[in-house]
Amino acid sequence: MKTGGAAITEKPRKSSDGHRYLRECAAVAVILIIALGVRLLYQSESIVNRPIRADAAKYVKAAYNLKYFGVYSLETPRKDGRPPTSNTDLSPGFPLFLTIFTGKAGLNPAVLKVQAVMGALVCVFTFVLARMALAYGWALAAGILTAFSPHLIALDYYLLTESLFTFAMTLGLLLLAVAWKTNRLMFALSAGLALAISARIRAVNMLIVFWMASVFL
């Protein structure tokens, strides 16, 4: 562009945009590696007598009966092989998840590794969510602090609904924020599906509708 005989050249923005993209990808990779590494290290080095605690046994029984008898029940499987009576008021989300790892010999320990991966992805989701509203440094700090949260690390070593619930809810909130920013119907529908799944894991998340109403209105 010429102004008064003098030529003014504008520097291309491609290099800066590319640098920013690489920086964001590097942050995601660092958070994912740290979060997953810490969780797997915790699982390999910790000594836990019973990962199935409190009401977790109910979900394991429900998953077993659902997979091998097609009945949603909390009854202990009978020795005669007869199907149990359907009698449970548990939310079906977590038992359906456990059916993937349920076998005749019991529960596959791989479920804990999958929970570790989901926990690490929650940390990445936290960074991306924070990045939409905060500067790069603050968003990176939020992701790393989430990765090192002792409660969240220990959470993935036990069969608790909170692990799957936190993953589904955080994913739903991230998709909702992306839908709001991009105005894309696909992201809005995906967000609704993820939040609906989280509500079927823990019914308390049905109250998120009232929270969302206060945010949007």
GROMACS .gro file of C-alpha atoms in nm:
model
  217
    1MET     CA    1   0.000   0.000   0.000
    2LYS     CA    2   0.132   0.344  -0.098
    3THR     CA    3   0.076   0.663   0.104
    4GLY     CA    4   0.222   0.992  -0.026
    5GLY     CA    5   0.471   0.814  -0.247
    6ALA     CA    6   0.602   0.597   0.038
    7ALA     CA    7   0.541   0.227   0.029
    8ILE     CA    8   0.423   0.066   0.350
    9THR     CA    9   0.443  -0.311   0.368
   10GLU     CA   10   0.236  -0.507   0.616
   11LYS     CA   11   0.402  -0.805   0.779
   12PRO     CA   12   0.223  -1.135   0.727
   13ARG     CA   13   0.040  -1.273   1.030
   14LYS     CA   14   0.088  -1.636   0.932
   15SER     CA   15   0.406  -1.679   1.132
   16SER     CA   16   0.253  -1.540   1.452
   17ASP     CA   17  -0.062  -1.747   1.410
   18GLY     CA   18   0.147  -2.058   1.349
   19HIS     CA   19   0.357  -1.988   1.657
   20ARG     CA   20   0.043  -1.944   1.868
   21TYR     CA   21  -0.103  -2.268   1.735
   22LEU     CA   22   0.214  -2.460   1.818
   23ARG     CA   23   0.222  -2.306   2.166
   24GLU     CA   24  -0.136  -2.414   2.234
   25CYS     CA   25  -0.068  -2.768   2.107
   26ALA     CA   26   0.247  -2.787   2.320
   27ALA     CA   27   0.049  -2.689   2.629
   28VAL     CA   28  -0.212  -2.957   2.559
   29ALA     CA   29   0.061  -3.219   2.511
   30VAL     CA   30   0.244  -3.118   2.830
   31ILE     CA   31  -0.072  -3.123   3.041
   32LEU     CA   32  -0.182  -3.458   2.896
   33ILE     CA   33   0.158  -3.621   2.956
   34ILE     CA   34   0.188  -3.485   3.311
   35ALA     CA   35  -0.168  -3.573   3.409
   36LEU     CA   36  -0.160  -3.923   3.264
   37GLY     CA   37   0.190  -3.994   3.393
   38VAL     CA   38   0.104  -3.889   3.749
   39ARG     CA   39  -0.213  -4.101   3.749
   40LEU     CA   40  -0.046  -4.413   3.611
   41LEU     CA   41   0.243  -4.369   3.855
   42TYR     CA   42  -0.003  -4.337   4.143
   43GLN     CA   43  -0.182  -4.654   4.035
   44SER     CA   44   0.140  -4.854   3.998
   45GLU     CA   45   0.302  -4.740   4.322
   46SER     CA   46   0.001  -4.726   4.555
   47ILE     CA   47  -0.112  -5.021   4.764
   48VAL     CA   48  -0.490  -5.043   4.785
   49ASN     CA   49  -0.662  -5.335   4.951
   50ARG     CA   50  -0.996  -5.289   4.780
   51PRO     CA   51  -1.047  -5.050   4.487
   52ILE     CA   52  -1.415  -5.148   4.504
   53ARG     CA   53  -1.538  -4.959   4.810
   54ALA     CA   54  -1.862  -4.827   4.956
   55ASP     CA   55  -2.142  -4.841   4.701
   56ALA     CA   56  -1.908  -4.936   4.414
   57ALA     CA   57  -1.993  -5.304   4.469
   58LYS     CA   58  -2.352  -5.225   4.375
   59TYR     CA   59  -2.244  -5.093   4.037
   60VAL     CA   60  -2.025  -5.399   3.975
   61LYS     CA   61  -2.317  -5.633   4.054
   62ALA     CA   62  -2.550  -5.430   3.836
   63ALA     CA   63  -2.300  -5.441   3.547
   64TYR     CA   64  -2.257  -5.818   3.580
   65ASN     CA   65  -2.631  -5.889   3.591
   66LEU     CA   66  -2.692  -5.650   3.304
   67LYS     CA   67  -2.429  -5.808   3.081
   68TYR     CA   68  -2.493  -6.178   3.148
   69PHE     CA   69  -2.863  -6.184   3.240
   70GLY     CA   70  -3.000  -5.874   3.072
   71VAL     CA   71  -3.151  -5.772   3.407
   72TYR     CA   72  -3.076  -5.449   3.589
   73SER     CA   73  -3.043  -5.577   3.945
   74LEU     CA   74  -2.833  -5.539   4.258
   75GLU     CA   75  -2.874  -5.902   4.363
   76THR     CA   76  -2.565  -6.118   4.402
   77PRO     CA   77  -2.546  -6.363   4.108
   78ARG     CA   78  -2.701  -6.697   4.203
   79LYS     CA   79  -2.503  -7.020   4.197
   80ASP     CA   80  -2.777  -7.200   4.005
   81GLY     CA   81  -2.742  -6.954   3.715
   82ARG     CA   82  -3.098  -6.825   3.739
   83PRO     CA   83  -3.143  -6.458   3.645
   84PRO     CA   84  -3.191  -6.221   3.938
   85THR     CA   85  -3.495  -6.008   3.998
   86SER     CA   86  -3.486  -5.656   3.861
   87ASN     CA   87  -3.462  -5.431   4.166
   88THR     CA   88  -3.241  -5.125   4.152
   89ASP     CA   89  -3.277  -4.751   4.154
   90LEU     CA   90  -2.917  -4.674   4.056
   91SER     CA   91  -2.849  -4.447   3.761
   92PRO     CA   92  -2.757  -4.672   3.467
   93GLY     CA   93  -2.463  -4.474   3.329
   94PHE     CA   94  -2.180  -4.618   3.537
   95PRO     CA   95  -2.300  -4.983   3.529
   96LEU     CA   96  -2.325  -4.962   3.149
   97PHE     CA   97  -1.967  -4.834   3.142
   98LEU     CA   98  -1.851  -5.122   3.363
   99THR     CA   99  -2.012  -5.385   3.139
  100ILE     CA  100  -1.730  -5.320   2.891
  101PHE     CA  101  -1.478  -5.451   3.147
  102THR     CA  102  -1.696  -5.717   3.312
  103GLY     CA  103  -1.610  -6.084   3.258
  104LYS     CA  104  -1.704  -6.416   3.410
  105ALA     CA  105  -1.388  -6.404   3.622
  106GLY     CA  106  -1.462  -6.055   3.749
  107LEU     CA  107  -1.378  -5.700   3.657
  108ASN     CA  108  -1.088  -5.632   3.420
  109PRO     CA  109  -0.825  -5.408   3.590
  110ALA     CA  110  -0.795  -5.218   3.261
  111VAL     CA  111  -1.090  -5.010   3.378
  112LEU     CA  112  -0.854  -4.821   3.610
  113LYS     CA  113  -0.623  -4.735   3.320
  114VAL     CA  114  -0.919  -4.607   3.120
  115GLN     CA  115  -1.023  -4.394   3.418
  116ALA     CA  116  -0.668  -4.254   3.429
  117VAL     CA  117  -0.695  -4.154   3.062
  118MET     CA  118  -1.032  -3.989   3.125
  119GLY     CA  119  -0.887  -3.803   3.424
  120ALA     CA  120  -0.598  -3.676   3.211
  121LEU     CA  121  -0.841  -3.557   2.943
  122VAL     CA  122  -1.036  -3.367   3.208
  123CYS     CA  123  -0.719  -3.167   3.275
  124VAL     CA  124  -0.687  -3.091   2.903
  125PHE     CA  125  -1.054  -2.987   2.887
  126THR     CA  126  -0.991  -2.756   3.181
  127PHE     CA  127  -0.704  -2.587   2.999
  128VAL     CA  128  -0.907  -2.537   2.680
  129LEU     CA  129  -1.205  -2.401   2.875
  130ALA     CA  130  -0.981  -2.163   3.069
  131ARG     CA  131  -0.806  -2.054   2.750
  132MET     CA  132  -1.137  -1.924   2.612
  133ALA     CA  133  -1.158  -1.670   2.893
  134LEU     CA  134  -0.805  -1.629   3.031
  135ALA     CA  135  -0.458  -1.546   2.910
  136TYR     CA  136  -0.228  -1.830   2.806
  137GLY     CA  137  -0.028  -1.835   3.129
  138TRP     CA  138  -0.332  -1.845   3.356
  139ALA     CA  139  -0.499  -2.117   3.146
  140LEU     CA  140  -0.180  -2.324   3.153
  141ALA     CA  141  -0.162  -2.285   3.531
  142ALA     CA  142  -0.524  -2.399   3.561
  143GLY     CA  143  -0.454  -2.711   3.356
  144ILE     CA  144  -0.137  -2.804   3.545
  145LEU     CA  145  -0.296  -2.744   3.887
  146THR     CA  146  -0.585  -2.968   3.785
  147ALA     CA  147  -0.337  -3.233   3.673
  148PHE     CA  148  -0.169  -3.229   4.015
  149SER     CA  149  -0.490  -3.218   4.220
  150PRO     CA  150  -0.449  -3.498   4.481
  151HIS     CA  151  -0.823  -3.560   4.500
  152LEU     CA  152  -0.861  -3.601   4.124
  153ILE     CA  153  -0.554  -3.826   4.105
  154ALA     CA  154  -0.684  -4.061   4.376
  155LEU     CA  155  -1.033  -4.049   4.227
  156ASP     CA  156  -0.925  -4.246   3.919
  157TYR     CA  157  -0.788  -4.536   4.125
  158TYR     CA  158  -1.127  -4.633   4.269
  159LEU     CA  159  -1.445  -4.752   4.104
  160LEU     CA  160  -1.647  -4.440   4.166
  161THR     CA  161  -1.912  -4.274   3.953
  162GLU     CA  162  -1.731  -3.943   3.998
  163SER     CA  163  -1.456  -4.041   3.752
  164LEU     CA  164  -1.690  -4.102   3.457
  165PHE     CA  165  -1.924  -3.825   3.567
  166THR     CA  166  -1.649  -3.562   3.581
  167PHE     CA  167  -1.529  -3.662   3.234
  168ALA     CA  168  -1.877  -3.642   3.076
  169MET     CA  169  -1.972  -3.319   3.252
  170THR     CA  170  -1.645  -3.137   3.169
  171LEU     CA  171  -1.666  -3.252   2.808
  172GLY     CA  172  -2.024  -3.129   2.789
  173LEU     CA  173  -1.932  -2.788   2.930
  174LEU     CA  174  -1.641  -2.758   2.686
  175LEU     CA  175  -1.861  -2.844   2.388
  176LEU     CA  176  -2.122  -2.598   2.514
  177ALA     CA  177  -1.862  -2.320   2.532
  178VAL     CA  178  -1.738  -2.406   2.181
  179ALA     CA  179  -2.097  -2.404   2.052
  180TRP     CA  180  -2.154  -2.064   2.211
  181LYS     CA  181  -1.837  -1.925   2.056
  182THR     CA  182  -1.873  -2.074   1.707
  183ASN     CA  183  -2.255  -2.074   1.685
  184ARG     CA  184  -2.249  -2.428   1.543
  185LEU     CA  185  -2.548  -2.656   1.592
  186MET     CA  186  -2.331  -2.969   1.584
  187PHE     CA  187  -2.139  -2.861   1.894
  188ALA     CA  188  -2.461  -2.764   2.072
  189LEU     CA  189  -2.615  -3.106   2.007
  190SER     CA  190  -2.294  -3.282   2.115
  191ALA     CA  191  -2.287  -3.074   2.434
  192GLY     CA  192  -2.647  -3.167   2.511
  193LEU     CA  193  -2.570  -3.535   2.457
  194ALA     CA  194  -2.262  -3.528   2.686
  195LEU     CA  195  -2.452  -3.345   2.960
  196ALA     CA  196  -2.744  -3.585   2.926
  197ILE     CA  197  -2.504  -3.878   2.969
  198SER     CA  198  -2.355  -3.714   3.277
  199ALA     CA  199  -2.706  -3.682   3.420
  200ARG     CA  200  -2.762  -4.055   3.367
  201ILE     CA  201  -2.439  -4.125   3.556
  202ARG     CA  202  -2.534  -3.902   3.849
  203ALA     CA  203  -2.888  -3.774   3.860
  204VAL     CA  204  -2.779  -3.460   4.046
  205ASN     CA  205  -2.654  -3.319   3.716
  206MET     CA  206  -3.013  -3.277   3.602
  207LEU     CA  207  -3.002  -2.959   3.812
  208ILE     CA  208  -2.746  -2.815   3.568
  209VAL     CA  209  -3.040  -2.687   3.362
  210PHE     CA  210  -3.116  -2.432   3.634
  211TRP     CA  211  -2.750  -2.331   3.655
  212MET     CA  212  -2.730  -2.289   3.276
  213ALA     CA  213  -3.048  -2.080   3.278
  214SER     CA  214  -2.891  -1.835   3.524
  215VAL     CA  215  -2.576  -1.812   3.309
  216PHE     CA  216  -2.751  -1.755   2.976
  217LEU     CA  217  -3.026  -1.526   3.106
   0.00000   0.00000   0.00000
